[in-house]
Every structure is written in C-alpha cells, then in structure tokens.
C-alpha positions as a LaTeX table, in Angstrom:
\begin{tabular}{lrrr}
\hline
Residue & $x$ (\AA) & $y$ (\AA) & $z$ (\AA) \\
\hline
Met1 & 3.25 & $-13.91$ & $-72.24$ \\
Met2 & 0.05 & $-13.44$ & $-70.74$ \\
Ala3 & 0.12 & $-16.87$ & $-69.39$ \\
Leu4 & 3.46 & $-16.10$ & $-67.94$ \\
Arg5 & 2.54 & $-12.78$ & $-66.73$ \\
Thr6 & $-0.45$ & $-14.42$ & $-64.84$ \\
Lys7 & 1.59 & $-16.91$ & $-63.50$ \\
Ser8 & 4.32 & $-14.71$ & $-62.40$ \\
Thr9 & 1.57 & $-12.62$ & $-60.65$ \\
Ala10 & $-0.15$ & $-15.38$ & $-59.08$ \\
Ile11 & 3.38 & $-16.65$ & $-57.52$ \\
Ile12 & 3.98 & $-13.26$ & $-56.30$ \\
Gly13 & 0.66 & $-12.75$ & $-54.71$ \\
Met14 & 0.70 & $-16.23$ & $-53.03$ \\
Ala15 & 4.16 & $-15.66$ & $-51.46$ \\
Val16 & 3.05 & $-11.89$ & $-50.07$ \\
Leu17 & $-0.22$ & $-14.02$ & $-48.74$ \\
Ala18 & 2.45 & $-16.46$ & $-47.19$ \\
Gly19 & 4.72 & $-13.95$ & $-45.74$ \\
Leu20 & 1.90 & $-11.91$ & $-44.28$ \\
Ser21 & 0.03 & $-14.98$ & $-42.65$ \\
Val22 & 3.34 & $-16.02$ & $-40.98$ \\
Ser23 & 4.41 & $-12.87$ & $-40.06$ \\
Gly24 & 0.92 & $-11.76$ & $-38.49$ \\
Cys25 & 1.02 & $-14.87$ & $-36.19$ \\
Ala26 & 2.42 & $-14.98$ & $-32.66$ \\
Thr27 & 4.46 & $-17.61$ & $-31.26$ \\
Glu28 & 3.43 & $-19.71$ & $-28.58$ \\
Asp29 & 6.64 & $-18.80$ & $-26.56$ \\
Tyr30 & 5.63 & $-15.42$ & $-27.12$ \\
Val31 & 2.11 & $-15.85$ & $-26.04$ \\
Asp32 & 2.97 & $-17.69$ & $-23.04$ \\
Met33 & 5.95 & $-14.74$ & $-21.94$ \\
Gln34 & 3.00 & $-12.04$ & $-22.32$ \\
Ile35 & 0.78 & $-14.21$ & $-20.22$ \\
Ala36 & 3.34 & $-14.95$ & $-17.43$ \\
Thr37 & 3.98 & $-11.08$ & $-17.32$ \\
Val38 & 0.21 & $-10.25$ & $-17.03$ \\
Asn39 & $-0.20$ & $-13.25$ & $-14.33$ \\
Ser40 & 2.76 & $-11.78$ & $-12.29$ \\
Arg41 & 1.15 & $-8.32$ & $-12.32$ \\
Ile42 & $-1.93$ & $-10.15$ & $-11.05$ \\
Asp43 & $-0.47$ & $-12.00$ & $-8.38$ \\
Gly44 & 1.29 & $-8.46$ & $-7.16$ \\
Val45 & $-2.16$ & $-6.85$ & $-7.23$ \\
Glu46 & $-3.76$ & $-9.90$ & $-5.45$ \\
Ala47 & $-1.07$ & $-9.77$ & $-2.73$ \\
Glu48 & $-1.80$ & $-5.93$ & $-2.34$ \\
Val49 & $-5.30$ & $-6.35$ & $-1.97$ \\
Arg50 & $-4.94$ & $-9.07$ & 0.66 \\
Arg51 & $-2.18$ & $-6.89$ & 2.46 \\
Val52 & $-5.11$ & $-3.61$ & 2.24 \\
Asp53 & $-7.80$ & $-6.04$ & 3.30 \\
Gln54 & $-5.73$ & $-7.64$ & 6.40 \\
Ser55 & $-4.86$ & $-3.64$ & 7.46 \\
Ala56 & $-8.77$ & $-2.83$ & 7.25 \\
Gln57 & $-9.76$ & $-5.91$ & 9.03 \\
Gln58 & $-7.24$ & $-4.78$ & 11.84 \\
Ala59 & $-8.48$ & $-1.25$ & 11.81 \\
Asn60 & $-12.28$ & $-2.59$ & 12.41 \\
Ala61 & $-11.15$ & $-4.60$ & 15.09 \\
Ala62 & $-9.19$ & $-1.95$ & 16.81 \\
Ala63 & $-12.24$ & 0.51 & 16.19 \\
Ala64 & $-14.62$ & $-1.96$ & 17.70 \\
Gln65 & $-12.15$ & $-2.09$ & 21.00 \\
Ala66 & $-11.93$ & 1.60 & 21.38 \\
Asn67 & $-15.79$ & 1.87 & 20.84 \\
Thr68 & $-16.04$ & $-0.68$ & 23.82 \\
Ala69 & $-13.77$ & 1.02 & 25.78 \\
Ala70 & $-15.44$ & 4.70 & 25.00 \\
Gln71 & $-18.82$ & 3.22 & 26.08 \\
Ala72 & $-17.18$ & 1.84 & 29.34 \\
Ala73 & $-15.79$ & 5.12 & 30.16 \\
Ala74 & $-19.17$ & 6.87 & 29.44 \\
Ala75 & $-21.10$ & 4.46 & 31.92 \\
Ser76 & $-18.33$ & 5.23 & 34.18 \\
Ala77 & $-18.04$ & 8.90 & 34.14 \\
Gln78 & $-22.39$ & 8.60 & 34.48 \\
Arg79 & $-22.01$ & 6.60 & 37.52 \\
Ala80 & $-19.29$ & 9.38 & 38.84 \\
Asn81 & $-21.96$ & 12.39 & 37.92 \\
Gln82 & $-25.08$ & 10.27 & 39.60 \\
Arg83 & $-22.80$ & 9.96 & 42.71 \\
Leu84 & $-21.98$ & 13.23 & 42.79 \\
Asp85 & $-25.27$ & 14.37 & 42.30 \\
Gln86 & $-26.14$ & 12.67 & 45.35 \\
Leu87 & $-23.39$ & 14.01 & 47.13 \\
Thr88 & $-23.99$ & 17.85 & 46.40 \\
Pro89 & $-26.80$ & 18.42 & 48.65 \\
Arg90 & $-25.17$ & 17.06 & 51.62 \\
Val91 & $-22.11$ & 18.76 & 51.22 \\
Asp92 & $-24.21$ & 22.14 & 50.70 \\
Ala93 & $-25.98$ & 21.05 & 54.08 \\
Leu94 & $-22.54$ & 20.85 & 55.71 \\
Glu95 & $-21.44$ & 24.02 & 54.54 \\
Ala96 & $-24.57$ & 25.67 & 55.45 \\
Gly97 & $-24.24$ & 24.53 & 59.20 \\
Arg98 & $-20.40$ & 25.37 & 59.52 \\
Arg99 & $-19.16$ & 28.34 & 61.33 \\
Pro100 & $-16.48$ & 30.53 & 59.37 \\
Arg101 & $-13.13$ & 30.10 & 60.87 \\
Asn102 & $-11.61$ & 33.40 & 62.35 \\
\hline
\end{tabular}
C-alpha cells in the first residue's frame, strides 16, 4: 500500500511539474507578436525623433539667417549714424548763418 501511495504521489508530482513547465513557457508566436509590437513603437519614436531633429535644424538655419540679417542691419545703422554725425556740424553752421523769415 505504501508503494502504491508513493507511486501515486510521484505521478501526481510529475504531472504537476509537467503542467507548470508547459504553462510557464511563452510560445514563439507570442514572443514574435510582442517583439513586433515593441518594434513598431520604436519605429514610431524614431520617426518622431527624426521629425523633431529636422525641425530643430530648420530653426537653427532660420536663426542663423536672422542673425546675419540683424548684423547687416546693425552695420547699416552704424554707418547711417556716422554719416549723420558728419552732417550735423554742417547743418548747425547753415542754421546759424541763416536769417529768420518774417
């Protein structure tokens, strides 16, 4: 009777172990499906990163052009101020020698 009980316990134990080992394994199709899901998410993130990077590069190029234009405008304004400084004494002299109108 003891041998039968030990044998039954061993068979039940092996059946439980076999069931647990089979249920704990992921199928290849399941793993492939999960990897495909993760890969599609990665592809989406990579596309978004490329889009943002392209926008940043365009913004940098526009900023560089604006900076160049601002430097040219500042140089032009400086030249105009220098010319005005040169003309101011002449205008003052002309106004000093002019008679007021009645």
